[in-house]
mmCIF file of C-alpha atoms and ligand atoms in Angstrom:
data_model
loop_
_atom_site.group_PDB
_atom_site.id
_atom_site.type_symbol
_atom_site.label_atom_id
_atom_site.label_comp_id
_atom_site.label_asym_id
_atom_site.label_seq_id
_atom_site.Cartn_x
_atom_site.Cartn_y
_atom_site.Cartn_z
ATOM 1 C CA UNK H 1 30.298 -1.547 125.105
ATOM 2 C CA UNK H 2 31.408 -5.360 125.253
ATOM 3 C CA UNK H 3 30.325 -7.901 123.816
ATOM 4 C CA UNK H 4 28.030 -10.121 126.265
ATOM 5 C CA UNK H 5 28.109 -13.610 124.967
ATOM 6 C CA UNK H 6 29.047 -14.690 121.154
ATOM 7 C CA UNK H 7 25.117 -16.299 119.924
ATOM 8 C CA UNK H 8 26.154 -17.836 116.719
ATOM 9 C CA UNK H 9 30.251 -18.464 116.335
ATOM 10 C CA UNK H 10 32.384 -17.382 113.272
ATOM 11 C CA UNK H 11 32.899 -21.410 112.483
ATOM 12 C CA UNK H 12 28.580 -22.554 112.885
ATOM 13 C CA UNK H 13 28.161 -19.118 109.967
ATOM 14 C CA UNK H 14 31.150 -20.385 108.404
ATOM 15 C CA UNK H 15 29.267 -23.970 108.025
ATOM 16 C CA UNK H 16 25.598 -22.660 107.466
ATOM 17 C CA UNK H 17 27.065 -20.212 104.756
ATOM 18 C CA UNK H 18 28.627 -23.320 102.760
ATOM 19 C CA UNK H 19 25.045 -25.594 103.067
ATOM 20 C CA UNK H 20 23.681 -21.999 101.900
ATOM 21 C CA UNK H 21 25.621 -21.438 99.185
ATOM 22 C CA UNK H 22 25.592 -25.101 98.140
ATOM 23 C CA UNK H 23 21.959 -25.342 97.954
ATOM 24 C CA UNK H 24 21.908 -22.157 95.916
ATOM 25 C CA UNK H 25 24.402 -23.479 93.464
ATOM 26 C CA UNK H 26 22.043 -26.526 93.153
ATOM 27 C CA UNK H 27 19.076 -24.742 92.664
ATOM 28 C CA UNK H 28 20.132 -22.090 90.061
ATOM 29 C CA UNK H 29 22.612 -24.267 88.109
ATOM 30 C CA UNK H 30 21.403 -22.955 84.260
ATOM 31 C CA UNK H 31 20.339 -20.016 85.604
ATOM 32 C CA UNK H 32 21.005 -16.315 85.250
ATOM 33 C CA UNK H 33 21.474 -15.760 88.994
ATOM 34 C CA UNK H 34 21.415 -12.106 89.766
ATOM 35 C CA UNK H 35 21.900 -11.632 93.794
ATOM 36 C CA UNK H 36 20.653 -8.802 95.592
ATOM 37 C CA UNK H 37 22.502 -7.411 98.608
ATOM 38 C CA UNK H 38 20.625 -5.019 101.394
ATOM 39 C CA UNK H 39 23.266 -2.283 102.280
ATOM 40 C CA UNK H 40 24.613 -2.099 104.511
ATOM 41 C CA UNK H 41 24.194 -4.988 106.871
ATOM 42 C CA UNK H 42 24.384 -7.642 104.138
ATOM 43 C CA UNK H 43 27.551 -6.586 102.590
ATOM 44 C CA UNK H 44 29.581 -9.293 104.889
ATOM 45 C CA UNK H 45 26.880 -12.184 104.507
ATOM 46 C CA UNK H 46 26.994 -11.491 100.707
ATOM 47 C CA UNK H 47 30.792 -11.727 100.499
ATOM 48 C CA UNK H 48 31.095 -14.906 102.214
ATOM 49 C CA UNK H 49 28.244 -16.406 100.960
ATOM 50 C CA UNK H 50 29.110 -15.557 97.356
ATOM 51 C CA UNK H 51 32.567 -17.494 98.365
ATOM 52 C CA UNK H 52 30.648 -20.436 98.432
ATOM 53 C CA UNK H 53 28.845 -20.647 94.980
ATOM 54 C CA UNK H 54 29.940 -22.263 92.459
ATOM 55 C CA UNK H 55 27.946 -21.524 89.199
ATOM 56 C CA UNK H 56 28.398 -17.912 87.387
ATOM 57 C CA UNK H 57 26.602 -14.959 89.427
ATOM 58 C CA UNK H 58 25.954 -11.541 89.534
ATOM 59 C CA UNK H 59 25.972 -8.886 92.084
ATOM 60 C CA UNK H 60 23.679 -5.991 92.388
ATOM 61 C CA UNK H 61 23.455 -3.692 95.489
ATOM 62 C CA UNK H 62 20.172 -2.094 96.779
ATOM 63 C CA UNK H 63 20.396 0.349 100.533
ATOM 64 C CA UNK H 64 17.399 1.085 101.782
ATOM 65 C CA UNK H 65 16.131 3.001 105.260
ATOM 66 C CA UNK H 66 12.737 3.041 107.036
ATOM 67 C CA UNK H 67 12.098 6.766 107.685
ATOM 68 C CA UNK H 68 12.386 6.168 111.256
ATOM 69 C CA UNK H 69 10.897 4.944 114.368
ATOM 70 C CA UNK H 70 7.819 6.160 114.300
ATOM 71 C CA UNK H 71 7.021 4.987 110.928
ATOM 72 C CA UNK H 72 8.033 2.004 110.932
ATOM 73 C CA UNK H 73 5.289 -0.026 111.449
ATOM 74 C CA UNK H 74 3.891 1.720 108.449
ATOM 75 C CA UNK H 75 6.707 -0.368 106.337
ATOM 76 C CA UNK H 76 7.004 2.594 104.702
ATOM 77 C CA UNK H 77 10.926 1.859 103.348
ATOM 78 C CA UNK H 78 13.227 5.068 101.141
ATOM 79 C CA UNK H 79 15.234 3.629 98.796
ATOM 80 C CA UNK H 80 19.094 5.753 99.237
ATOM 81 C CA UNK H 81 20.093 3.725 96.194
ATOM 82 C CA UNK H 82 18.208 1.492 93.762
ATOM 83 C CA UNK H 83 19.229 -1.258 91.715
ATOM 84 C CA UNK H 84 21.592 -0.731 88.672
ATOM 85 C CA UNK H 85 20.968 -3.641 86.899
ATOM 86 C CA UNK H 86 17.275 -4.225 85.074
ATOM 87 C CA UNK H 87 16.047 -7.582 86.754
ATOM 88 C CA UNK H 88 12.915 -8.256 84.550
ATOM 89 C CA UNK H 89 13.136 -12.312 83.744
ATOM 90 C CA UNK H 90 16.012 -12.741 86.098
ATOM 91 C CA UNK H 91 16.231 -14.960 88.991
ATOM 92 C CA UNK H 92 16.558 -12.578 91.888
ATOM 93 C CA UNK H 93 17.786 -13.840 95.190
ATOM 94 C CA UNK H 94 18.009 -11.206 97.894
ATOM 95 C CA UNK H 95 20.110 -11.727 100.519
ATOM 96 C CA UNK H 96 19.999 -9.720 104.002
ATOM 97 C CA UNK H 97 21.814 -10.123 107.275
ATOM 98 C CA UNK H 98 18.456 -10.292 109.581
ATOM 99 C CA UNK H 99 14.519 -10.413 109.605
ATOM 100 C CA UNK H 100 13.595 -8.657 112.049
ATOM 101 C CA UNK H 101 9.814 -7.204 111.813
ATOM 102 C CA UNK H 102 10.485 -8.358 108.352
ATOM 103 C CA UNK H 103 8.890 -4.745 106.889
ATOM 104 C CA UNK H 104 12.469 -3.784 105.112
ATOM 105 C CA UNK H 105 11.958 -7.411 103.242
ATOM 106 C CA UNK H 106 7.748 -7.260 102.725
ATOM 107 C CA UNK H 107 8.902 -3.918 100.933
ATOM 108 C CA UNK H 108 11.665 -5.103 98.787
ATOM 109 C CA UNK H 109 9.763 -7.968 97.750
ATOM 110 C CA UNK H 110 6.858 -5.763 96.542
ATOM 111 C CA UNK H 111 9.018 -3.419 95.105
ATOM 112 C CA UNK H 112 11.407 -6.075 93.169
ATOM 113 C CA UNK H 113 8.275 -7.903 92.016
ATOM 114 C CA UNK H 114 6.673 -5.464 90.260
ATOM 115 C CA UNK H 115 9.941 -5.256 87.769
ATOM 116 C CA UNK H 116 8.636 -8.999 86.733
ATOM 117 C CA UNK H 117 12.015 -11.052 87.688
ATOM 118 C CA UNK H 118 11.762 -14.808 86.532
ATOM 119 C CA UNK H 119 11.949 -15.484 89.978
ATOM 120 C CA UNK H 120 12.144 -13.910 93.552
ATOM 121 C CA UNK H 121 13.564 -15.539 96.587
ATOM 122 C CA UNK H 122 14.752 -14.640 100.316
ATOM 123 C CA UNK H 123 18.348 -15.816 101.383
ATOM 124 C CA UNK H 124 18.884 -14.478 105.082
ATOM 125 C CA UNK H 125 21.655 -14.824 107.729
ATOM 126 C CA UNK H 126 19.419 -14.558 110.772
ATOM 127 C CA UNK H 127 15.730 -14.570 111.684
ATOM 128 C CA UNK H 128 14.284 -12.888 114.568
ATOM 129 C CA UNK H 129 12.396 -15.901 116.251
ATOM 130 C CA UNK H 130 8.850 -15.198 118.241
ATOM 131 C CA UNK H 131 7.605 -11.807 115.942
ATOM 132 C CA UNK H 132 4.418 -11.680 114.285
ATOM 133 C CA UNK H 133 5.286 -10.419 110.641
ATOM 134 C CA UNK H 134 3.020 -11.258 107.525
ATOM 135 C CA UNK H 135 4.486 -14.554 105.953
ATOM 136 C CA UNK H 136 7.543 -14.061 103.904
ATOM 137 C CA UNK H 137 9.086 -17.308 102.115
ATOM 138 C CA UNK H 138 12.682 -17.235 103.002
ATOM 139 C CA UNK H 139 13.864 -20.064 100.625
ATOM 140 C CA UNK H 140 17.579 -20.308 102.703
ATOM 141 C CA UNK H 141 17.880 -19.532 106.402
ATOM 142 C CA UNK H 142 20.762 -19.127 108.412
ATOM 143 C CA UNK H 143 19.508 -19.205 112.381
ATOM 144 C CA UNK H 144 16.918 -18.703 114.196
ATOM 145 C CA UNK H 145 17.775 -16.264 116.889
ATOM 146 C CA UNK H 146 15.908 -14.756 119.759
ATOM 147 C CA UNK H 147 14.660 -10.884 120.705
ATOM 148 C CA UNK H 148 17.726 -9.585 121.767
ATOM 149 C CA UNK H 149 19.901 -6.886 120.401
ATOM 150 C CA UNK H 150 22.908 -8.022 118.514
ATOM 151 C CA UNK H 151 25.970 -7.306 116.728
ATOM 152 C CA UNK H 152 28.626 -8.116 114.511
ATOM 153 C CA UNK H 153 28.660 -9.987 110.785
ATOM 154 C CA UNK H 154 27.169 -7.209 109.119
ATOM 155 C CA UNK H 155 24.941 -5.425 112.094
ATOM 156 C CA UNK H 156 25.927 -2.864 113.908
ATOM 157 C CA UNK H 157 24.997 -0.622 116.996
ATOM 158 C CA UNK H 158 25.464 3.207 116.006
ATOM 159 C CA UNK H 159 27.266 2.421 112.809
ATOM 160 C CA UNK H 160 30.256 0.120 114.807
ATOM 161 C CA UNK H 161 30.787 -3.626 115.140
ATOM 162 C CA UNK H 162 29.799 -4.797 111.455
ATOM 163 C CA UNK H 163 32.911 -6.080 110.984
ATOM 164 C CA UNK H 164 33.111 -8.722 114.414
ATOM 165 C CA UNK H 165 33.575 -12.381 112.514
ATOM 166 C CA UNK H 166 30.683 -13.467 115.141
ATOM 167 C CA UNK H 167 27.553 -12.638 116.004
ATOM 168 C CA UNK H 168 27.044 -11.648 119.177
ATOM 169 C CA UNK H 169 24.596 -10.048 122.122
ATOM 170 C CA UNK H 170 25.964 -6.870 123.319
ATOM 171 C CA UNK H 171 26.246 -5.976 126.929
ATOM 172 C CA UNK H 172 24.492 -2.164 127.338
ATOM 173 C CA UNK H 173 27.325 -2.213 131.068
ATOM 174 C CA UNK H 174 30.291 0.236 130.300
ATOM 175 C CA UNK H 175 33.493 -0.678 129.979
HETATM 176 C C1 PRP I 201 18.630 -4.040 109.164
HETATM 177 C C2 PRP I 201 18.846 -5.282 108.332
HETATM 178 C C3 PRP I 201 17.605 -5.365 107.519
HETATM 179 C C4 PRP I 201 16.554 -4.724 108.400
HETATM 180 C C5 PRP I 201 15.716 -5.773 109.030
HETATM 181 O O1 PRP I 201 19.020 -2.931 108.442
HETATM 182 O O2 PRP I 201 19.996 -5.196 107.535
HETATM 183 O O3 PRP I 201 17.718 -4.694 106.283
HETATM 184 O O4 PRP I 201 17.239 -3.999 109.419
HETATM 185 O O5 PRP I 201 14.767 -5.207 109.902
HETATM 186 P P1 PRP I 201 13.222 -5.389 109.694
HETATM 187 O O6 PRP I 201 12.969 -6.839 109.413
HETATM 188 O O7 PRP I 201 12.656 -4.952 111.026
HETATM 189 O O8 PRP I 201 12.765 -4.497 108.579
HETATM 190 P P2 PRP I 201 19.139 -1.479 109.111
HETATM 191 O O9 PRP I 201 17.857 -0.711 108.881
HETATM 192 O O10 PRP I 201 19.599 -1.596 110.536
HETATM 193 O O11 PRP I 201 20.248 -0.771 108.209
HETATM 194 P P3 PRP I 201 21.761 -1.226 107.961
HETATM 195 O O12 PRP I 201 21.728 -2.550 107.250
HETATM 196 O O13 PRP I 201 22.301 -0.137 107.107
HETATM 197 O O14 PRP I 201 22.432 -1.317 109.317
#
């Protein structure tokens, strides 16, 4: 594996993640702010992104899996670990790495909603551009990207190349 050509630089995440994380300290300032991170891709966006907030926050962890390919248009999602904080009239702001079909997020939403937070809102690194998925709000957006596989900052290919500082489309050539 290589990587074929870097899509989104460490230094334009670097930038997007302080606008993020500004805006978010805007918007919650007063606020019991109780983030959400989706293991394991959003472990790196969360870090980083957390770096640049500036009002008091919590973490809370959830990892979830679809139960494989030929399910997953069902949006049927298992939960491998579950929240361990209570979330009822918190603000909730889940943060992921990527939309894809968005079916990981339509769940998580549902799921997180029913436990009556004060508020529920979508911060995400990257959005699959050009996929129909029912509408999700995502309140802070990173970039728009197109349908092509890719790695690094938090998404990997067989469990490998979460930790590149970039984001990047991989070539499937050897060597
Ligand atoms: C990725 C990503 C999202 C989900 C998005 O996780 O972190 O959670 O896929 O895809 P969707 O919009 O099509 O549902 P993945 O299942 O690869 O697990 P990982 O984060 O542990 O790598």
């Amino acid at each position: 594996m290589k990587v074929d050509r870097v899509l989104v630089s460490a230094e334009e995440i670097r930038e997007k993640l302080t606008e993020m994380g500004a805006a978010i300290s805007r918007d919650y300032n007063g606020k019991n702010l109780l983030i959400v991170g989706v293991l394991k891709g959003a472990f790196i966006v969360m870090a980083d992104l957390a770096r640049h907030i500036d009002i008091p926050v919590e973490f809370d962890f959830m990892a979830v899996s679809s139960y494989g390919a030929a399910t997953k248009t069902s949006g049927v999602v298992r939960i491998l670990k579950d929240l361990d904080e209570e979330i009822a009239d918190r603000h909730v702001l889940i943060v992921e790495d990527i939309i894809d079909s968005g079916l990981t997020l339509h769940y998580l939403m549902r799921n997180l909603r029913v436990r009556q937070p004060a508020s529920l809102s979508v911060a995400a690194l990257l959005i699959k551009d050009g996929i129909e998925r029912s509408p999700i709000e995502i309140k802070y957006e990173g970039f728009h990207i197109p349908q092509e596989f890719v790695i690094g900052y938090g998404l990997d290919y067989e469990g490998l190349y979460r930790n590149l500082p970039y984001v990047a489309v991989m070539s499937h050539e050897d060597g």
